[in-house]
């Protein structure tokens, strides 16, 4: 009989805390005569392949120790692939769990497992409608119960005591931005798994405070959106005692703090700020079109952290938060011709048909203004601000900017190719309206140009550690790009392919050297944490370049890199789909750490879902000892 079924509600939480499963359980304390763990190394063991290329056929994995099963989100099916792990080197498909028993055409977005319970975040057929959190039996795959939660539940997690399941309800808008649901966090009490009780932590109390939030550094900028509509929960971190959750509001560049018992947002939002790209140690490669690796600093450019995955851990009695600083732009209506408009129609795109905030620097500050991009990639909301953009020559004089002329700053090998958001960085007055300039760079209320003092790029190209109040403790700076550009970095499961030959490559094409430098570089997205020998290790997935970075983060103020393994094998073939069987693993999305105490082979394991190659890879986490 299942533990959750056999025990009453009063003892369930304690039993779950003591039971197997999850990715945060510690290894047994080593005996005193065992050498201490000095580090870790990843070794590729094997993979399961769906045979589906670039269909998001393997995204988020979760593991149940009792059944030795992996549950992997397969977005191409809209379901969970259930993989047997008796032989970790050869995971095998044993079943598929669909959510058609909840409603037709629903889709699985995320999964978490704890002691035989499989919690699933389920998207409604229309993504702006309310979704569901469902519980299934890990062995029989029986639907135990489900409850309605917010729109687009995008991540699901158990609290440490097993009493609650939380979902991050992103509430993304429709593609034309005509419907924009409110973001929220659902807190589901599963003391009785057959009768879950849902409560909702929402952001409606912040409605009317949009200007104050912007002043604090929270990005509130969706067209016509209230604070509650604009805030989009992406990912959840939980403390060790199950009382507090920290929720990433990715597009808003902030965290929310949630009291779990009362299901309320209890603290002011925690804005994450920006990363100064002018500072040594924060350099980036900003161009995908110069044919070389050129990691350098740029005055006047900052990076928005915009993290995706987050995880909490304890060190020295305090809670710390680790984020993968991916970066993410709002891009709705990209394929809608009515949104972009046409040159013949006077560049009159329909702003009610979408919202795209991403724009290249070279197009933003061209001397001929915005209309040269009509019918191509000119957002009508940007065109409504002015006829063109200028660079502040005081800030950008280092690359030749003068009044009315960007100089060499817009060249492809400088800042021209860099993707930034046009929604901030331009000079405004006390009312928040743009200060206008003439095309010659003279401030004039009758002018039709806006002046950019700062350029805001996407993502930190890093991971960061924050304290419980959202204060930055440590950031990896430019270490990831510097490492993947170095001779030390080798890709392939056998570590025999120079990373520098494929620096900042994309994950869905071959021969793509430098192709992501203009965007978010290596694009850290997913992460998880594991403990071995009393030390805490971070496993960080690089979505575009690929591979898993491992850091010892036991001391949150001084993380130390341990290893990097990239099991992508084919980097040359243009049509990567045609060589999928030999390409290896492309596009890491979700990661789960399996401690040795729960592992089917008594070794600590890392499992990674790769959305582009549609593979689920298994790695041994080898403890190194002095």
XYZ file of C-alpha atoms in Angstrom:
626
model
C 0.000 0.000 0.000
C 1.255 3.503 -0.825
C 2.648 5.524 2.061
C 0.389 8.463 1.220
C -2.642 6.133 1.321
C -1.672 4.141 4.405
C -0.942 7.082 6.682
C -3.401 9.526 8.135
C -3.123 13.225 7.454
C -1.449 13.846 10.806
C 1.575 11.647 10.054
C 1.837 12.043 6.288
C 4.041 15.141 6.318
C 6.582 13.662 8.690
C 6.742 10.431 6.750
C 7.285 12.274 3.475
C 10.086 14.298 4.979
C 11.837 11.112 6.064
C 11.099 9.174 2.877
C 12.946 8.863 -0.404
C 12.649 11.003 -3.517
C 13.275 14.581 -4.525
C 16.553 16.190 -5.528
C 17.546 17.768 -2.231
C 18.060 14.770 0.046
C 21.551 14.471 1.513
C 23.860 11.523 1.166
C 24.513 9.596 4.376
C 27.152 11.247 6.524
C 30.469 9.647 5.589
C 32.300 7.651 8.237
C 35.226 9.327 9.909
C 37.720 7.120 8.091
C 36.412 8.071 4.640
C 38.421 10.831 2.917
C 36.443 14.044 2.573
C 34.885 14.943 -0.754
C 37.144 17.455 -2.452
C 35.065 17.897 -5.601
C 32.897 16.169 -8.184
C 33.139 15.068 -11.794
C 30.381 14.202 -14.271
C 30.580 10.998 -16.319
C 28.129 10.299 -19.135
C 26.250 7.033 -18.586
C 23.472 6.823 -21.161
C 20.321 8.347 -22.564
C 16.779 7.743 -23.720
C 15.869 9.312 -27.057
C 12.385 10.149 -28.293
C 13.694 10.580 -31.852
C 11.969 13.984 -32.021
C 14.120 16.955 -33.017
C 13.347 20.487 -31.785
C 9.871 19.509 -30.568
C 10.502 19.959 -26.816
C 10.068 16.198 -26.436
C 12.170 16.121 -23.246
C 12.002 19.049 -20.842
C 11.558 18.604 -17.073
C 12.579 15.328 -15.358
C 11.559 14.128 -11.892
C 12.497 10.879 -10.152
C 10.643 8.462 -7.872
C 12.985 6.239 -5.865
C 10.301 3.743 -4.838
C 9.473 2.742 -8.417
C 12.854 3.661 -9.921
C 11.033 5.717 -12.507
C 11.737 9.000 -14.237
C 8.816 11.210 -15.194
C 9.833 13.482 -18.079
C 7.720 16.281 -19.550
C 7.287 15.630 -23.269
C 5.721 18.815 -24.658
C 5.512 17.317 -28.135
C 3.044 14.760 -26.714
C 1.632 17.149 -24.124
C 2.250 14.314 -21.652
C 4.790 12.624 -19.381
C 7.150 9.950 -20.616
C 7.601 7.388 -17.850
C 11.091 5.885 -18.022
C 12.365 2.861 -16.146
C 15.692 3.418 -14.380
C 16.628 -0.058 -13.198
C 19.616 0.274 -15.511
C 20.542 3.989 -15.364
C 22.778 3.650 -18.411
C 19.798 2.501 -20.460
C 16.624 4.309 -19.387
C 13.637 2.791 -21.190
C 10.128 3.995 -21.927
C 7.621 1.987 -19.891
C 4.490 4.102 -20.248
C 3.052 7.492 -21.098
C 0.985 9.496 -18.640
C -1.523 11.819 -20.276
C -3.925 14.248 -18.638
C -6.908 13.545 -20.878
C -8.704 12.198 -17.791
C -8.768 15.797 -16.509
C -9.867 17.518 -19.727
C -9.380 17.018 -23.448
C -6.432 18.794 -25.103
C -4.719 19.667 -21.853
C -0.910 19.731 -21.788
C 1.701 18.904 -19.168
C 4.064 21.770 -18.364
C 5.963 20.578 -15.302
C 6.314 17.676 -12.885
C 7.572 16.996 -9.371
C 7.673 13.691 -7.491
C 7.721 12.860 -3.803
C 7.365 9.439 -2.225
C 5.116 7.922 -4.820
C 3.099 11.040 -5.558
C 3.478 12.653 -8.970
C 2.426 16.308 -9.034
C 1.726 17.670 -12.503
C 1.196 21.238 -13.708
C -1.454 21.052 -16.426
C -2.151 23.766 -18.991
C -5.710 24.303 -20.194
C -6.515 23.908 -23.932
C -6.632 27.719 -24.092
C -3.523 28.835 -22.234
C -5.148 31.975 -20.835
C -7.788 29.870 -19.050
C -7.288 28.431 -15.576
C -5.100 25.318 -15.493
C -4.813 22.445 -13.045
C -2.545 20.753 -10.528
C -3.029 16.997 -10.607
C -1.732 14.169 -8.425
C -1.005 10.700 -9.815
C 0.248 7.439 -8.339
C 3.839 6.854 -9.473
C 3.350 3.074 -9.797
C -0.172 2.659 -11.179
C -0.331 6.098 -12.880
C -3.843 6.377 -11.426
C -5.247 9.898 -11.214
C -5.651 10.536 -7.488
C -7.093 14.055 -7.604
C -6.856 17.424 -9.294
C -7.693 21.047 -8.539
C -8.049 24.166 -10.635
C -5.213 26.677 -10.320
C -4.248 29.842 -12.207
C -3.600 30.329 -15.902
C -0.586 28.566 -17.422
C 0.848 26.720 -14.419
C 4.473 26.541 -15.536
C 6.274 24.962 -12.585
C 5.279 22.695 -9.720
C 7.099 21.875 -6.468
C 6.576 20.062 -3.158
C 7.422 21.715 0.142
C 10.102 20.010 2.216
C 7.550 18.565 4.669
C 5.378 17.224 1.856
C 2.243 19.013 3.056
C 1.909 21.406 0.128
C 2.348 21.499 -3.615
C 2.918 24.924 -5.186
C 2.417 25.954 -8.802
C 3.803 29.063 -10.493
C 0.922 30.297 -12.649
C 2.624 32.413 -15.267
C -0.495 33.963 -16.774
C 1.065 34.734 -20.147
C -1.049 36.891 -22.487
C -2.612 35.659 -25.688
C -0.478 36.089 -28.798
C -2.259 39.314 -29.735
C -2.176 40.542 -26.111
C -5.969 40.891 -26.120
C -6.224 38.638 -23.054
C -3.717 38.945 -20.224
C -4.522 36.777 -17.188
C -3.239 37.634 -13.751
C -0.140 35.825 -12.550
C -0.396 33.943 -9.263
C 0.993 31.158 -7.085
C -1.310 28.328 -6.040
C -0.658 26.698 -2.665
C -2.319 23.293 -2.542
C -2.640 21.496 0.801
C -2.275 17.763 0.073
C -2.458 16.472 3.659
C -5.189 14.275 2.210
C -4.037 13.652 -1.363
C -7.497 12.570 -2.477
C -8.993 15.840 -1.272
C -6.507 18.636 -1.957
C -7.383 22.162 -0.884
C -6.143 25.082 -2.969
C -5.390 28.639 -1.891
C -4.028 31.404 -4.102
C -1.291 33.950 -3.503
C -2.005 36.740 -5.977
C -0.720 40.221 -6.708
C -3.956 42.199 -6.795
C -2.882 44.220 -3.737
C -0.206 45.775 -5.960
C -2.694 47.112 -8.510
C -2.491 50.879 -8.539
C 1.159 50.811 -7.424
C 2.621 50.325 -10.894
C 4.576 53.603 -10.900
C 6.077 52.872 -7.484
C 7.072 49.383 -8.597
C 8.785 50.776 -11.684
C 10.671 53.265 -9.534
C 11.869 50.358 -7.392
C 13.204 48.540 -10.459
C 10.373 46.089 -11.118
C 9.625 45.895 -14.844
C 5.907 46.653 -15.298
C 5.493 47.355 -18.985
C 2.943 45.120 -20.721
C 0.491 47.197 -22.771
C -2.451 48.226 -20.616
C -1.596 45.682 -17.919
C -2.190 46.096 -14.209
C 0.550 44.929 -11.855
C -1.279 41.641 -11.233
C -1.570 41.007 -14.976
C 1.995 42.022 -15.748
C 3.693 39.925 -13.066
C 4.455 36.459 -14.464
C 5.641 33.776 -11.983
C 8.112 31.440 -13.685
C 9.850 29.274 -11.096
C 9.695 28.539 -7.350
C 12.337 27.969 -4.665
C 11.384 26.619 -1.238
C 13.114 26.869 2.111
C 14.099 23.832 4.152
C 11.206 23.996 6.611
C 8.418 24.528 4.064
C 7.314 27.939 5.310
C 8.562 30.342 2.612
C 8.699 30.330 -1.160
C 10.623 32.658 -3.447
C 9.071 33.060 -6.865
C 10.914 34.250 -9.964
C 9.006 36.911 -11.906
C 11.206 36.504 -14.931
C 10.079 39.167 -17.375
C 9.701 41.571 -14.448
C 13.312 41.016 -13.247
C 12.184 40.498 -9.662
C 11.378 37.940 -6.986
C 8.246 37.605 -4.881
C 8.290 36.170 -1.379
C 5.323 34.001 -0.385
C 4.201 32.826 3.053
C 3.067 29.286 2.336
C 0.707 28.677 5.266
C -1.347 31.790 4.521
C -0.807 31.734 0.740
C 0.067 35.415 0.639
C 2.754 37.586 -0.891
C 4.067 38.932 2.386
C 6.999 41.127 1.420
C 7.534 43.918 -1.070
C 8.735 42.551 -4.389
C 12.487 42.082 -4.586
C 13.881 43.743 -7.747
C 17.106 42.145 -8.961
C 18.631 45.185 -10.628
C 21.130 45.144 -13.468
C 24.631 43.992 -14.229
C 27.079 46.707 -15.321
C 28.726 45.508 -18.551
C 31.267 48.357 -18.319
C 32.947 46.696 -15.341
C 35.890 44.307 -15.620
C 34.651 40.783 -14.960
C 31.248 41.482 -16.541
C 32.342 41.522 -20.189
C 30.288 39.990 -23.017
C 30.717 39.045 -26.659
C 28.090 41.308 -28.241
C 28.286 40.358 -31.931
C 27.327 37.240 -33.876
C 28.671 38.652 -37.119
C 32.352 39.421 -36.562
C 33.676 35.882 -36.931
C 35.817 36.017 -33.804
C 35.527 35.657 -30.051
C 35.562 39.198 -28.694
C 34.631 39.339 -25.016
C 34.865 42.949 -23.860
C 33.260 45.583 -21.690
C 30.906 48.299 -22.967
C 30.127 51.595 -21.255
C 26.432 52.405 -21.153
C 25.320 48.758 -21.431
C 23.729 46.787 -18.596
C 22.339 43.277 -18.415
C 18.922 42.500 -16.975
C 19.211 39.329 -14.873
C 15.743 37.995 -15.825
C 16.397 34.567 -14.238
C 14.606 31.368 -15.124
C 15.327 28.542 -12.645
C 15.896 29.224 -8.953
C 16.840 26.975 -6.046
C 17.179 27.609 -2.308
C 19.775 26.078 -0.021
C 21.158 26.559 3.480
C 24.676 27.644 4.413
C 25.834 28.712 7.853
C 22.276 28.671 9.135
C 21.024 31.112 6.486
C 18.994 30.585 3.322
C 20.473 31.518 -0.038
C 18.951 31.562 -3.502
C 20.710 30.492 -6.698
C 19.417 31.757 -10.055
C 20.175 30.882 -13.670
C 20.219 34.285 -15.336
C 18.827 33.349 -18.722
C 17.108 36.544 -19.843
C 13.734 36.603 -21.565
C 11.996 39.123 -23.792
C 8.278 39.532 -24.323
C 7.530 38.741 -27.939
C 3.851 38.422 -28.807
C 2.454 38.842 -32.300
C 5.763 38.187 -34.048
C 4.063 36.268 -36.852
C 1.158 38.665 -37.229
C 1.525 40.960 -40.261
C -1.156 43.272 -38.883
C 1.052 43.993 -35.876
C 4.072 45.063 -37.924
C 2.243 47.105 -40.542
C 3.649 47.968 -43.949
C 5.654 50.824 -45.377
C 2.910 51.602 -47.889
C 0.430 52.074 -45.051
C 2.552 54.757 -43.455
C 4.183 52.355 -41.032
C 0.901 52.049 -39.162
C 1.202 48.711 -37.418
C -1.660 47.707 -35.130
C -0.428 47.943 -31.542
C -3.469 46.000 -30.339
C -2.224 42.899 -32.191
C 0.857 42.152 -30.105
C 3.867 43.428 -28.224
C 7.536 42.831 -29.116
C 10.181 44.533 -26.991
C 13.369 43.208 -28.590
C 15.281 45.319 -31.100
C 18.842 45.504 -32.404
C 20.988 48.481 -31.443
C 21.872 49.158 -35.096
C 18.201 49.616 -35.981
C 17.414 51.579 -32.838
C 19.908 54.372 -33.515
C 20.135 54.512 -37.326
C 20.342 58.117 -38.527
C 17.435 57.535 -40.927
C 15.100 56.687 -38.055
C 12.725 53.822 -37.405
C 10.619 53.813 -40.563
C 13.296 52.018 -42.568
C 12.225 48.923 -40.577
C 8.529 49.249 -41.476
C 6.918 45.933 -42.277
C 9.941 44.081 -40.936
C 10.594 44.298 -37.202
C 9.432 47.758 -36.081
C 7.093 47.473 -33.062
C 4.283 50.023 -33.391
C 4.634 50.846 -29.691
C 8.215 51.949 -30.337
C 7.167 53.991 -33.370
C 4.617 55.760 -31.169
C 7.448 57.044 -28.968
C 9.239 58.793 -31.798
C 10.590 58.658 -35.338
C 14.034 57.435 -34.311
C 16.540 56.884 -31.530
C 19.814 58.531 -30.555
C 22.752 57.567 -28.350
C 23.918 59.881 -25.589
C 27.332 61.012 -26.889
C 28.619 61.591 -23.346
C 28.193 57.914 -22.528
C 28.829 56.384 -25.946
C 31.610 58.671 -27.149
C 34.056 55.782 -26.768
C 32.651 54.213 -29.935
C 32.268 57.462 -31.856
C 28.800 58.697 -30.921
C 28.283 62.440 -31.348
C 25.163 64.590 -31.418
C 22.778 63.065 -33.949
C 25.233 60.362 -35.115
C 25.915 56.989 -33.443
C 29.333 56.752 -35.084
C 30.830 53.273 -34.966
C 28.644 52.199 -32.045
C 26.097 50.720 -34.447
C 28.680 48.754 -36.407
C 28.252 44.978 -36.397
C 31.556 44.345 -34.651
C 30.757 46.813 -31.841
C 27.185 47.151 -30.490
C 25.153 47.042 -33.671
C 24.117 43.390 -33.482
C 23.278 43.354 -29.778
C 19.617 42.685 -28.966
C 18.261 45.048 -26.326
C 14.860 46.138 -25.061
C 13.592 49.424 -26.438
C 11.203 49.770 -23.467
C 13.737 51.341 -21.099
C 16.967 53.271 -21.122
C 15.664 56.329 -22.976
C 15.585 59.667 -21.186
C 12.290 60.597 -19.548
C 10.859 63.596 -17.740
C 9.343 63.679 -14.243
C 6.091 62.259 -15.630
C 7.826 59.318 -17.246
C 7.309 60.667 -20.758
C 10.219 60.606 -23.234
C 12.339 63.731 -23.548
C 12.369 64.635 -27.232
C 15.307 65.639 -29.412
C 15.812 66.722 -32.989
C 17.554 64.420 -35.450
C 20.685 66.520 -34.834
C 20.618 65.612 -31.144
C 19.314 68.921 -29.798
C 16.768 68.674 -26.971
C 13.529 70.158 -28.297
C 9.899 69.452 -27.286
C 9.032 69.642 -30.974
C 11.654 67.026 -31.877
C 10.814 63.486 -32.938
C 13.783 61.462 -31.598
C 14.295 59.750 -28.247
C 17.672 59.644 -26.513
C 19.083 56.431 -25.053
C 21.387 56.976 -22.083
C 21.616 53.243 -21.300
C 21.118 50.081 -23.336
C 19.462 47.162 -21.521
C 20.511 43.720 -22.770
C 18.896 40.396 -21.913
C 20.241 38.083 -19.236
C 23.259 38.041 -16.984
C 25.013 35.252 -18.949
C 25.752 33.965 -15.456
C 24.412 32.379 -12.318
C 24.014 34.393 -9.156
C 23.576 33.791 -5.447
C 21.254 36.062 -3.441
C 20.326 36.238 0.218
C 16.781 35.664 1.447
C 15.921 39.344 0.928
C 17.104 39.413 -2.673
C 20.448 41.126 -2.079
C 23.211 39.975 -4.425
C 25.855 37.888 -2.645
C 27.869 36.619 -5.620
C 27.650 36.563 -9.406
C 29.726 34.501 -11.834
C 30.247 37.588 -14.010
C 31.717 36.694 -17.393
C 33.224 33.413 -16.150
C 30.978 31.217 -18.302
C 31.822 32.916 -21.601
C 35.486 33.207 -20.657
C 35.606 29.481 -19.863
C 33.808 28.292 -23.019
C 36.180 30.501 -25.041
C 39.260 28.999 -23.395
C 41.525 26.124 -24.366
C 40.585 24.459 -21.074
C 36.995 23.844 -22.183
C 36.391 20.611 -24.099
C 32.992 19.366 -25.325
C 31.724 15.892 -26.175
C 31.158 13.014 -23.789
C 34.832 12.083 -24.263
C 35.917 15.718 -23.754
C 37.710 15.826 -27.093
C 36.071 18.755 -28.927
C 37.433 22.282 -28.336
C 34.585 24.459 -27.062
C 36.202 27.567 -28.545
C 35.645 26.186 -32.048
C 31.892 26.393 -31.396
C 31.777 29.301 -28.957
C 28.255 30.600 -28.235
C 26.745 28.150 -30.722
C 23.025 27.637 -31.091
C 21.419 24.384 -29.973
C 19.406 23.611 -33.111
C 21.941 23.956 -35.919
C 25.473 22.945 -36.827
C 28.394 25.199 -37.814
C 26.947 27.928 -35.634
C 30.082 29.506 -34.171
C 29.283 32.769 -32.337
C 25.622 32.686 -33.397
C 24.239 33.509 -29.932
C 26.638 36.279 -28.942
C 24.211 39.026 -29.980
C 21.437 37.552 -27.838
C 22.062 35.892 -24.474
C 25.338 34.096 -25.074
C 25.485 30.628 -23.488
C 22.062 31.270 -21.890
C 22.064 29.590 -18.455
C 18.507 28.327 -17.921
C 18.057 25.246 -15.744
C 19.728 24.282 -12.495
C 19.523 21.964 -9.543
C 21.486 21.424 -6.342
C 22.869 18.278 -4.728
C 24.916 17.461 -1.658
C 27.807 15.018 -1.367
C 30.004 14.570 1.659
C 28.542 17.607 3.382
C 29.260 19.921 0.447
C 26.677 21.633 -1.750
C 27.064 21.482 -5.516
C 25.289 23.433 -8.241
C 24.523 21.810 -11.604
C 23.815 24.482 -14.226
C 22.537 23.845 -17.757
C 23.610 26.134 -20.606
C 20.657 26.115 -22.981
C 22.357 27.251 -26.195
C 26.011 26.290 -25.934
C 24.879 23.176 -24.111
C 26.580 21.273 -21.369
C 26.390 21.192 -17.590
C 28.603 23.351 -15.386
C 29.266 22.166 -11.840
C 30.215 24.513 -9.006
C 30.883 23.964 -5.325
C 28.641 26.577 -3.683
C 29.095 25.445 -0.086
C 30.432 28.931 0.626
C 27.934 31.231 -1.131
C 30.463 34.060 -1.199
C 33.139 32.028 -2.983
C 31.823 29.340 -5.364
C 34.450 27.186 -7.059
C 34.053 25.608 -10.483
C 34.356 21.812 -10.471
C 33.569 20.454 -13.919
C 31.895 20.949 -17.278
C 30.479 18.161 -19.430
C 28.769 18.692 -22.769
C 27.510 15.461 -24.350
C 26.678 17.041 -27.691
C 28.725 15.171 -30.307
C 27.912 16.694 -33.719
C 28.712 20.406 -34.056
C 29.292 20.594 -37.798
C 26.317 19.201 -39.728
C 23.973 22.009 -40.755
C 20.901 19.768 -40.770
C 21.221 18.568 -37.203
C 17.901 16.743 -37.416
C 19.300 14.409 -40.071
C 22.007 13.171 -37.685
C 19.877 13.168 -34.557
C 20.828 9.611 -33.602
C 24.505 10.579 -33.364
C 24.184 14.252 -32.404
C 24.114 13.630 -28.679
C 22.289 15.984 -26.342
C 21.185 19.476 -27.394
C 19.381 22.161 -25.410
C 19.373 21.282 -21.677
C 16.118 22.367 -20.042
C 15.450 20.690 -16.679
C 17.768 18.888 -14.256
C 17.261 16.583 -11.279
C 19.890 15.316 -8.837
C 19.443 11.795 -7.460
C 21.446 11.129 -4.265
C 23.203 7.807 -3.942
C 20.764 6.767 -1.217
C 17.894 6.904 -3.742
C 19.801 5.800 -6.830
C 19.151 2.454 -8.534
C 22.909 1.781 -8.729
C 23.901 3.355 -5.383
C 25.735 6.161 -7.164
C 24.761 9.819 -7.177
C 23.221 10.681 -10.550
C 22.239 13.748 -12.521
C 19.400 13.509 -15.044
C 18.907 16.206 -17.677
C 16.072 16.733 -20.148
C 17.243 18.090 -23.526
C 14.440 19.835 -25.400
C 16.100 20.119 -28.838
C 17.492 16.588 -29.166
C 14.481 15.131 -27.359
C 16.808 13.110 -25.146
C 16.975 12.405 -21.434
C 20.596 11.916 -20.398
C 21.918 10.259 -17.251
C 25.279 11.222 -15.725
C 27.149 9.759 -12.796
C 28.174 12.395 -10.250
C 31.539 11.037 -9.167
C 32.799 12.230 -5.804
C 36.489 13.106 -5.856
C 38.450 12.576 -2.657
C 41.921 13.694 -1.631
